[in-house]
Short mmCIF file of C-alpha atoms in Angstrom, two decimals:
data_model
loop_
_atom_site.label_atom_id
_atom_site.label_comp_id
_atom_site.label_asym_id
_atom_site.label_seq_id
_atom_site.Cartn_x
_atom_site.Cartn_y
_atom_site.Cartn_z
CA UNK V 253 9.38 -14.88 40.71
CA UNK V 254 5.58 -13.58 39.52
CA UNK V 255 7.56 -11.56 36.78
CA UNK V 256 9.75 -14.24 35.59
CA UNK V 257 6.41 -16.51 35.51
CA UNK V 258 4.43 -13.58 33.57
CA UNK V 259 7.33 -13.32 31.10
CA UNK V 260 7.31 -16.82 30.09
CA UNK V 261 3.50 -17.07 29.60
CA UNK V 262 3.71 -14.60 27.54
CA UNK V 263 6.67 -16.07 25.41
CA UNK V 264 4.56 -18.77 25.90
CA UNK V 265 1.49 -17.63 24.53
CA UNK V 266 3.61 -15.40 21.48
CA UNK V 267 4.86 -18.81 20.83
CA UNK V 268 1.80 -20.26 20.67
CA UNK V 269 0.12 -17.65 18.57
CA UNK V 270 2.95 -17.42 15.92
CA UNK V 271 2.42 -21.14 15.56
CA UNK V 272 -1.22 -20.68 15.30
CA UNK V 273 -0.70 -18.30 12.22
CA UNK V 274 1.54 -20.09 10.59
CA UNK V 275 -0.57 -23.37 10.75
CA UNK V 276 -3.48 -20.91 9.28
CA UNK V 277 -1.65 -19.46 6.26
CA UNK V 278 -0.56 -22.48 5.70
CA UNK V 279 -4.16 -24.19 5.48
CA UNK V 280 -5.24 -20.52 3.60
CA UNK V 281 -2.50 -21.64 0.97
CA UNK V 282 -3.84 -24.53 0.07
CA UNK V 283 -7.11 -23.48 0.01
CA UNK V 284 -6.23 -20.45 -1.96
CA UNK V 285 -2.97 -21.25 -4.33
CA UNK V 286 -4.35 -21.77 -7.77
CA UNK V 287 -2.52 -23.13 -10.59
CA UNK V 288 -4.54 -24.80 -13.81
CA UNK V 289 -3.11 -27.28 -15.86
CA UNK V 290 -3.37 -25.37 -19.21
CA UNK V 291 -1.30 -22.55 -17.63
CA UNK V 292 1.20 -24.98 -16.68
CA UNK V 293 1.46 -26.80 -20.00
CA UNK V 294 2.00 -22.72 -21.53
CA UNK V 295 4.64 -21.89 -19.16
CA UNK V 296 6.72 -24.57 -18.20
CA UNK V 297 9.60 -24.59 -21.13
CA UNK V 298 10.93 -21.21 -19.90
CA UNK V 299 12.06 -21.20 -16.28
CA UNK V 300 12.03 -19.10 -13.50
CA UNK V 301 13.66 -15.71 -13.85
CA UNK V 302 14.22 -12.74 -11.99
CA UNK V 303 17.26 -10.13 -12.14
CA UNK V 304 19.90 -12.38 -10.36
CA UNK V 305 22.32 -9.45 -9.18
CA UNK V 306 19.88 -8.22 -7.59
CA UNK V 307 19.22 -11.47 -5.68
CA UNK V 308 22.80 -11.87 -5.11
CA UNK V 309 23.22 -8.40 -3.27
CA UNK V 310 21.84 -9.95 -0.19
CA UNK V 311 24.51 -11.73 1.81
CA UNK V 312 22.34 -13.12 4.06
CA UNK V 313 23.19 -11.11 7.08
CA UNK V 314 19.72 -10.72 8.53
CA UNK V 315 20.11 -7.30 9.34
CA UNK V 316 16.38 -7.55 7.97
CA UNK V 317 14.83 -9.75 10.89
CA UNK V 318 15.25 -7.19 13.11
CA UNK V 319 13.07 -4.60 11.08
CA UNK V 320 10.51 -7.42 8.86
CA UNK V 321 6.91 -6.87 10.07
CA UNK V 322 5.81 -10.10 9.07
CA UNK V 323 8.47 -11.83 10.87
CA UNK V 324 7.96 -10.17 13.70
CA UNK V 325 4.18 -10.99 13.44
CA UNK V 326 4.62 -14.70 12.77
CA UNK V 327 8.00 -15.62 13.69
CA UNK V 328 8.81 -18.05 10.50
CA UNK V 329 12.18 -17.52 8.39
CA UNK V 330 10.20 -17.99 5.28
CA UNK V 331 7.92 -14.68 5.83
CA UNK V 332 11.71 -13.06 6.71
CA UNK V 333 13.30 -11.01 4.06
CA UNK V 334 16.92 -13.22 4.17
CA UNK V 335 14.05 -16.27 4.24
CA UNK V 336 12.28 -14.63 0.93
CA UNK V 337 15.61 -13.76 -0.72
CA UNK V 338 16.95 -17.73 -0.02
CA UNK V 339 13.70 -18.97 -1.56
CA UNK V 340 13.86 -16.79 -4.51
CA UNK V 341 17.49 -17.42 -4.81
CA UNK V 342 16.49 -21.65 -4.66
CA UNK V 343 14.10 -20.83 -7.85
CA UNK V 344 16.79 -19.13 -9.48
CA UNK V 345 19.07 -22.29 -9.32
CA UNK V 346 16.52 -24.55 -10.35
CA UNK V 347 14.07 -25.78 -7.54
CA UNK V 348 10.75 -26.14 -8.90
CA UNK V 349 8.17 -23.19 -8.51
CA UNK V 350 4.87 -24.27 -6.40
CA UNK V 351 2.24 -22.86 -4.35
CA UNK V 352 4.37 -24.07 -1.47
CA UNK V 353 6.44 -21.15 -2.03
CA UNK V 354 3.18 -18.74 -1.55
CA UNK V 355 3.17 -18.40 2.39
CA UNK V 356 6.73 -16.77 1.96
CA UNK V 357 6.47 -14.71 -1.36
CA UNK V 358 2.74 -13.60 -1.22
CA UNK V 359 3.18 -12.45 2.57
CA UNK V 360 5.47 -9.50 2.01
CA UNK V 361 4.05 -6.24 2.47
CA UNK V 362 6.48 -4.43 0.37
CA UNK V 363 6.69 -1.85 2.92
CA UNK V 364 10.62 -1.37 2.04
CA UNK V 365 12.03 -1.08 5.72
CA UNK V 366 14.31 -4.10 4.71
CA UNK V 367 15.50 -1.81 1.75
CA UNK V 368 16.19 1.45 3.88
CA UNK V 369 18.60 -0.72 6.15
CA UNK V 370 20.07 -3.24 4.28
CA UNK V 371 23.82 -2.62 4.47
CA UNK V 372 24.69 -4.39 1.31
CA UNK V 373 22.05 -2.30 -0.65
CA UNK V 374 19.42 -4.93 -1.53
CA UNK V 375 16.38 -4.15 -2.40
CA UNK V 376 14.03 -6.82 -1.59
CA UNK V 377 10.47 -5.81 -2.38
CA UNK V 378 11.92 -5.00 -6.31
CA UNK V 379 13.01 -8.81 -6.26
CA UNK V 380 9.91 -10.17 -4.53
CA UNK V 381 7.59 -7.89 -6.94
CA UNK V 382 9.58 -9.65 -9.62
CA UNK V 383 9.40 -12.92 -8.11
CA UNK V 384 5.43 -12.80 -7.91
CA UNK V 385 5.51 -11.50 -11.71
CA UNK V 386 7.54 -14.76 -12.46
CA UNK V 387 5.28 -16.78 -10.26
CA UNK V 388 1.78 -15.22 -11.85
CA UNK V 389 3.80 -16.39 -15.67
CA UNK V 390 3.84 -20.06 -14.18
CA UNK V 391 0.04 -19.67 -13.07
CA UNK V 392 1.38 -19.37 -9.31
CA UNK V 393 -0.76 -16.88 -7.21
CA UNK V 394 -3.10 -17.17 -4.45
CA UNK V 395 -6.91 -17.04 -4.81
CA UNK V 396 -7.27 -13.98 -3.20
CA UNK V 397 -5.24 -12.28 -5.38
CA UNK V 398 -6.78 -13.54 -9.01
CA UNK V 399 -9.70 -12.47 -7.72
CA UNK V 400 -8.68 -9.17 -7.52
CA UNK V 401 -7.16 -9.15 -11.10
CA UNK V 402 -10.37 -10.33 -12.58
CA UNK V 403 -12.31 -7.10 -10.79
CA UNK V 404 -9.95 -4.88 -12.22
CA UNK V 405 -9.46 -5.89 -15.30
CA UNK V 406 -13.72 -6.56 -15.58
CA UNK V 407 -14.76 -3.13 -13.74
CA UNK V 408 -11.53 -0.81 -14.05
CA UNK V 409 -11.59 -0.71 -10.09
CA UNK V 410 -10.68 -2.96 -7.31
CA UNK V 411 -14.15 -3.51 -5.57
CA UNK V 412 -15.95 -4.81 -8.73
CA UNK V 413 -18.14 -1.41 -8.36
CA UNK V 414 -20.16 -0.84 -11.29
CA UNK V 415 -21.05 2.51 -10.01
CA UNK V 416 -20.00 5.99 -11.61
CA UNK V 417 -16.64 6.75 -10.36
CA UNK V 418 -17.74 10.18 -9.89
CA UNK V 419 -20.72 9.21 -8.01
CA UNK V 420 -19.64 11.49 -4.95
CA UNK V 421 -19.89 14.60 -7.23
CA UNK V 422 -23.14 16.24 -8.35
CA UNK V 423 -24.05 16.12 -12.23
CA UNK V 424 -24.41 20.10 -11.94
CA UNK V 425 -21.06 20.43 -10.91
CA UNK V 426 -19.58 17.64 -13.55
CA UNK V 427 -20.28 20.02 -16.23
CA UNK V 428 -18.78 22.82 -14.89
CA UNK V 429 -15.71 21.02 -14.88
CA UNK V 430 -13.01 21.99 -17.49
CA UNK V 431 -12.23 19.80 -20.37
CA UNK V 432 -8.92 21.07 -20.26
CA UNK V 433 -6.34 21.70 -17.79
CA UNK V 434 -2.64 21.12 -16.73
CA UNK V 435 -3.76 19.79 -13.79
CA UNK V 436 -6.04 16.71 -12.61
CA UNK V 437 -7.12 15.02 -9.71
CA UNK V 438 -6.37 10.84 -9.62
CA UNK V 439 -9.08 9.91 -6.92
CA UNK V 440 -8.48 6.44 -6.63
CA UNK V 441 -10.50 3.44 -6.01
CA UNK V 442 -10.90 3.77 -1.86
CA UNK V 443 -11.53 7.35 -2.22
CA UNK V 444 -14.04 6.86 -5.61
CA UNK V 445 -15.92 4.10 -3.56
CA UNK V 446 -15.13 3.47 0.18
CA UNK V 447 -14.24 6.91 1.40
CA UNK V 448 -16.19 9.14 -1.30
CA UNK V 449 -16.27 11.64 1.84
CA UNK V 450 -12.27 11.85 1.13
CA UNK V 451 -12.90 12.34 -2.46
CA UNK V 452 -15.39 15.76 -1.92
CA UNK V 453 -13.37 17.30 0.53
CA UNK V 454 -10.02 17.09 -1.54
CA UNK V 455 -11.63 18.39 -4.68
CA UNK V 456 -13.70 20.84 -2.92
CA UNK V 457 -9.86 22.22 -2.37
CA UNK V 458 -8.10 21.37 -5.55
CA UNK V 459 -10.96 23.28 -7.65
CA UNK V 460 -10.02 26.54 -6.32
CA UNK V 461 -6.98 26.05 -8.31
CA UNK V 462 -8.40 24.99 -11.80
CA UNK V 463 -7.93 21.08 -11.29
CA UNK V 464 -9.81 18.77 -13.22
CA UNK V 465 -11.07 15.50 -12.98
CA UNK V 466 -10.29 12.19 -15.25
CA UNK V 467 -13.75 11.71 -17.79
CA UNK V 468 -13.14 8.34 -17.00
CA UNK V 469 -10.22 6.73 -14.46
CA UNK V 470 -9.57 3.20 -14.03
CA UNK V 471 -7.25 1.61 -11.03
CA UNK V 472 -3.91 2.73 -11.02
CA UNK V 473 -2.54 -0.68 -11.36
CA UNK V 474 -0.63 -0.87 -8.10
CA UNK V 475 -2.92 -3.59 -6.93
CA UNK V 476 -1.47 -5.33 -9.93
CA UNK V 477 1.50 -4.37 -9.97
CA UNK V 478 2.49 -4.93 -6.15
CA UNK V 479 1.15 -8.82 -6.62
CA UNK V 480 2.53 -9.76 -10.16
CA UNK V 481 -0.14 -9.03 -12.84
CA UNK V 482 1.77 -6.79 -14.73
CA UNK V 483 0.68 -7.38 -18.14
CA UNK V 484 -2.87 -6.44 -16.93
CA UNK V 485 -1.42 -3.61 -15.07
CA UNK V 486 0.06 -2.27 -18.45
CA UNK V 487 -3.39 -2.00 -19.85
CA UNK V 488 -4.67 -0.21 -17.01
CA UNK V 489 -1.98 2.27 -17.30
CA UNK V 490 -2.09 2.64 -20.98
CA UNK V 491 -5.65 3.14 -20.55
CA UNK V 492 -5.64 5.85 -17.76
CA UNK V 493 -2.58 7.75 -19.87
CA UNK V 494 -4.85 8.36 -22.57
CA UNK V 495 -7.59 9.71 -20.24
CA UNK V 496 -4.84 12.33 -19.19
CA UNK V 497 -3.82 12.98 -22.70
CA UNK V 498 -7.39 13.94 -23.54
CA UNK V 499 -7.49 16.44 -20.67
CA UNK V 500 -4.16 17.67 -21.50
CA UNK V 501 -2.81 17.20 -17.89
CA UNK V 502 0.62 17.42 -17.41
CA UNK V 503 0.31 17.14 -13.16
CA UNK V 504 -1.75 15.12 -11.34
CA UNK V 505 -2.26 15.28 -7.73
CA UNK V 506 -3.76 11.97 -5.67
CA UNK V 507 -4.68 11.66 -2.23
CA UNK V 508 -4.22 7.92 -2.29
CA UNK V 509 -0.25 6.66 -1.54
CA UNK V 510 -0.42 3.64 -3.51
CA UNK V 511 -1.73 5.39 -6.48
CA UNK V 512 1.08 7.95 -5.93
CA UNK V 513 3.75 5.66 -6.10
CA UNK V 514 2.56 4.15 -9.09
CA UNK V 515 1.47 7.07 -11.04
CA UNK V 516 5.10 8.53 -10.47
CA UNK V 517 7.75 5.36 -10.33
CA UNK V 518 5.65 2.66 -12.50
CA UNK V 519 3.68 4.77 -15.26
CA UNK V 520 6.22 5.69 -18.35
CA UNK V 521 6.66 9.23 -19.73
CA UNK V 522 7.19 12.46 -18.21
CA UNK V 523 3.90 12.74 -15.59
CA UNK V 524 4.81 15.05 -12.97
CA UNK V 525 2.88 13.64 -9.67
CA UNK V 526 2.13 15.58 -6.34
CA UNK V 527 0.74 13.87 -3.20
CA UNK V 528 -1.96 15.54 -1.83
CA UNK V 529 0.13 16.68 1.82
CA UNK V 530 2.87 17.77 -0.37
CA UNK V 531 0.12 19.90 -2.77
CA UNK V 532 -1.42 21.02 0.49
CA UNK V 533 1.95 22.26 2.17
CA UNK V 534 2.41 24.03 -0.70
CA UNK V 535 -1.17 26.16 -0.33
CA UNK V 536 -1.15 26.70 3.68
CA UNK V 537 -1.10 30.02 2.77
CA UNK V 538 -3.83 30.12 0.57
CA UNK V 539 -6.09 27.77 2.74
CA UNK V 540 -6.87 29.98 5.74
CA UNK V 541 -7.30 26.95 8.23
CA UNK V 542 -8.68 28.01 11.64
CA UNK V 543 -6.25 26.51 14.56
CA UNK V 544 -7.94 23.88 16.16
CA UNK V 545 -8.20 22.30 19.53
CA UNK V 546 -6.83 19.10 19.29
CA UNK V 547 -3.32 17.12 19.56
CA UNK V 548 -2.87 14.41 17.08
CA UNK V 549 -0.23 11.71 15.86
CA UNK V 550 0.53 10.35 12.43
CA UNK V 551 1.65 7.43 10.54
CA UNK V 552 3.60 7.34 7.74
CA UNK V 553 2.64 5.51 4.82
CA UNK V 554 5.26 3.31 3.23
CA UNK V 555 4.34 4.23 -0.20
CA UNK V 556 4.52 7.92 0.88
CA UNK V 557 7.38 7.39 3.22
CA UNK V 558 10.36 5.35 2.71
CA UNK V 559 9.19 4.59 -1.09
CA UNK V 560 9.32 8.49 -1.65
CA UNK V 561 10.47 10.51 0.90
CA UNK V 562 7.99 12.63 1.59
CA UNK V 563 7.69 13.07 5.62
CA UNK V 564 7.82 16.78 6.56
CA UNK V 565 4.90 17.76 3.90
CA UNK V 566 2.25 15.78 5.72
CA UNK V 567 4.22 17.36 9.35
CA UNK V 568 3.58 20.90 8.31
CA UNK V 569 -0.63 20.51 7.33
CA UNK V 570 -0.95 19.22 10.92
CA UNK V 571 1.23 21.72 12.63
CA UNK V 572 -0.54 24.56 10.78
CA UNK V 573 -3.80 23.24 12.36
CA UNK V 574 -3.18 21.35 15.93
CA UNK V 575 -0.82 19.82 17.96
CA UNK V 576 1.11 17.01 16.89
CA UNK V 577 2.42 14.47 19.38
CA UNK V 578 4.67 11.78 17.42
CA UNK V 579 3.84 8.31 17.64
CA UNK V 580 7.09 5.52 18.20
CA UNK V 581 8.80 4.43 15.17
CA UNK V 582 8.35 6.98 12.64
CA UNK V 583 9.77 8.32 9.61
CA UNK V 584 11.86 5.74 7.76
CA UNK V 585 11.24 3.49 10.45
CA UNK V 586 7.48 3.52 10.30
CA UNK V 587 5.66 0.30 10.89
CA UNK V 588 3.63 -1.06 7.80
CA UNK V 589 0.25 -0.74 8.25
CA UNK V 590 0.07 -4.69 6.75
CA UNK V 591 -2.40 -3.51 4.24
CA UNK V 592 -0.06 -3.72 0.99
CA UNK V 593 1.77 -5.28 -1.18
CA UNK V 594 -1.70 -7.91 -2.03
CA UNK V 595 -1.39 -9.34 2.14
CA UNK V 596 -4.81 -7.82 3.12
CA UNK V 597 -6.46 -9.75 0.38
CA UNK V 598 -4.33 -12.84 0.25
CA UNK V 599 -3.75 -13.43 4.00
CA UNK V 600 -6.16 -11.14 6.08
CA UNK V 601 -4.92 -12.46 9.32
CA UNK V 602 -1.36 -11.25 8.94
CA UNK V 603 -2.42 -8.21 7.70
CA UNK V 604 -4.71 -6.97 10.60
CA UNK V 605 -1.91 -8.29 13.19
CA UNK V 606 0.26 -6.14 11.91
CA UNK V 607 -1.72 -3.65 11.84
CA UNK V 608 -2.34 -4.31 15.79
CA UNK V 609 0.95 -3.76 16.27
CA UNK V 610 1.18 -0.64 14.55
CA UNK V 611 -1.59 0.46 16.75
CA UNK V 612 0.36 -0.16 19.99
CA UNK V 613 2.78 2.73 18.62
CA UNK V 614 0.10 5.38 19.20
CA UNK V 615 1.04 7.56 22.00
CA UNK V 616 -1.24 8.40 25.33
CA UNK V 617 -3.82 11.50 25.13
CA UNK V 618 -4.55 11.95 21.19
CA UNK V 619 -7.63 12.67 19.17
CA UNK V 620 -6.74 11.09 16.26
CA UNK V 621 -4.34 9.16 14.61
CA UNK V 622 -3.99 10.74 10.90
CA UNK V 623 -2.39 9.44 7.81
CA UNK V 624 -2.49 9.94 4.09
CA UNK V 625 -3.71 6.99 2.16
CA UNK V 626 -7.11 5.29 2.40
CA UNK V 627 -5.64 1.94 2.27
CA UNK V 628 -4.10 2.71 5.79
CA UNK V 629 -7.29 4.16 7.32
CA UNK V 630 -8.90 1.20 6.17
CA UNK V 631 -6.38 -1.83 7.59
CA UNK V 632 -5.43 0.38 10.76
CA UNK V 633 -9.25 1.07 11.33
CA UNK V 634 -9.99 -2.47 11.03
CA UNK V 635 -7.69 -2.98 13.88
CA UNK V 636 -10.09 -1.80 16.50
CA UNK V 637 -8.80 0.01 19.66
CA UNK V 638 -10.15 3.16 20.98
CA UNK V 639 -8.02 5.72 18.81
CA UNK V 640 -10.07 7.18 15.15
CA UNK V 641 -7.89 7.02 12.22
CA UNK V 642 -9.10 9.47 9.71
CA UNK V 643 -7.14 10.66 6.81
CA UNK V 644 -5.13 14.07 6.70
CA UNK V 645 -8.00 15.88 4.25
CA UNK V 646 -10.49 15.46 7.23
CA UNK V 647 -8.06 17.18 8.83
CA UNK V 648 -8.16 19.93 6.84
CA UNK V 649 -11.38 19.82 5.80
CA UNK V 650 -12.21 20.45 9.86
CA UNK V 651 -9.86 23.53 9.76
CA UNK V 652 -11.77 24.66 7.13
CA UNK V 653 -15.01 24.83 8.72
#
């Protein structure tokens, strides 16, 4: 009887909580949405317009409920996948784009897990990236997230630093570095200005092998990209092309997921891009890491993971060095970390819940909790709990010692 009592408190309290956050994002919307009237008056003779067979390839089965972070977070159709897809679909057929539609479209991580198991072959975050594009033409967005255009597009990262981006590396060592090369580092903007620590250690490694750095990288874009700026996002790229054009780069390797993803799915041409795990896999040999003391478990990044495959890479670093004790749900059925797809800056709350949740998968009796993207030490830090995230470089970096 104290069980059954306990279990509906807690539904009770879930309940309670769900409706909590959906009364919040709600209120954050309409704080937040922004829409002038000039943009209006520009855009409202062409319509709303997204690829519809790719809308159409969900058949609304809601495989995807089972799997959604968000929904399971907050509980509301709307921040579903099938609930996204039925908006979108509503747009397509002529409802009337608004902010209202926001608390669905600008909540999806575009973590992907929908797209690994829909049976019908969706792919969701494709349409909802295209959606938000659509939504940004009719001057639809959230606060949050033209805020974050503006820095870019104003400082070339996504903090609004007007710092060197090479501030991490000494000026006697900048000109030692080649002005030509086949191969360059893409730091990022966490590692460049949050995590500069990250930045040192990985180039301390990649310089052994005649890497070069960018004389001067912007953002990658996927900030942009991921939340529907994408004619700003082509100017970033362009830009950033012609900084690897002048060092005659050919490869570039990045520590950073999101930047991976976009450097090798979103940026035209013939780049050939290497995550830092997969470069470091590559080089165990040449590495000489020291076997340490310590039993670790790791999270998959989406942009890493399901967007790209690339799971055993990150697997064999740690194995070379320590043990590694898996954590629940892992793979292609990693949780998000909530950090992505433009949620951590549009709707904080969501983001750190889910990123709560990814910290329950941590198992008993590990040192650290490693991953390989900044953006992922940075939302499942901000989590709290009593388990250190660091990235996969400290890692090595500590092996190296």
């Amino acid at each position: 009887m104290k069980n059954e009592k306990t279990k509906l408190e807690n539904e009770a309290e879930g309940a309670k909580k769900q409706a909590e956050m959906k009364a919040k994002a709600e209120t954050e919307n309409e704080k937040t949405a922004v829409k002038t009237e000039t943009e209006k008056e520009k855009t409202e003779t062409k319509p709303f317009e997204v690829d519809r067979r790719s809308v159409y390839k969900c058949v609304q089965c809601g495989t995807c409920r089972s799997v959604c972070p968000v929904f399971e977070a907050v509980g509301w159709e709307s921040a579903n996948t099938r609930g996204r897809m039925l908006i979108i679909k509503s747009l397509l057929e002529g409802r009337e784009a608004s902010e209202d539609v926001l608390p669905s479209l600008a909540t999806c991580t575009t973590c992907g897990i929908c797209a690994a198991k829909c049976p019908a072959g969706a792919n969701p975050p494709e349409v909802v990236e295209e959606a938000r594009s659509e939504l940004v033409r009719l001057g639809i967005t959230t606060e949050g997230q033209e805020k974050l255009r503006s820095t870019i597009t104003i400082s070339g990262n996504s903090f609004g630093e007007s710092r060197d981006r090479l501030h991490w590396l000494p000026e006697a060592e900048r000109s030692k570095l080649p002005e030509k090369s086949d191969y360059v580092y893409f730091v990022g903007c966490f590692d460049s200005y949050r995590y500069p620590e990250f930045a040192k250690k990985t180039f301390e490694v990649l310089q052994h092998f005649g890497v070069t750095l960018l004389p001067d990288e912007h953002c990658c874009a996927s900030p942009l990209l991921r939340t529907g700026f994408r004619p700003d996002a082509e100017k970033v790229m362009e830009h950033n092309l012609e900084q690897i054009r002048k060092v005659g780069a050919h490869t570039i390797i990045t520590g950073c997921a999101g930047c991976y993803t976009t450097l090798k799915n979103n940026y035209p041409g013939n780049l050939r891009v290497i995550s830092l795990p997969e470069f470091l896999a590559e080089h165990l040999g040449d590495l000489k890491l020291k076997r340490l003391d310590l039993t670790v478990s790791y999270h998959d990044p989406c942009h890493l993971g399901r967007h790209n495959g690339i799971y055993d890479a990150p697997r064999e670093v740690i194995k070379a060095i320590c043990e590694l004790k898996e954590m629940k749900n892992i793979r292609e059925n990693s949780r998000c970390c909530g950090g992505g797809g433009g949620v951590r800056i549009g709707y904080p709350d969501i983001s750190l819940e889910l990123a709560k949740k990814r910290i329950e998968d941590v198992p008993e009796g590990v040192d650290y909790l490693v991953t390989s993207c900044p953006l992922c030490v940075r939302n499942l830090g901000d989590a709290g709990g009593d388990i250190e995230v660091i990235d996969i470089i400290e890692l090595v970096a500590m092996a190296l010692e």
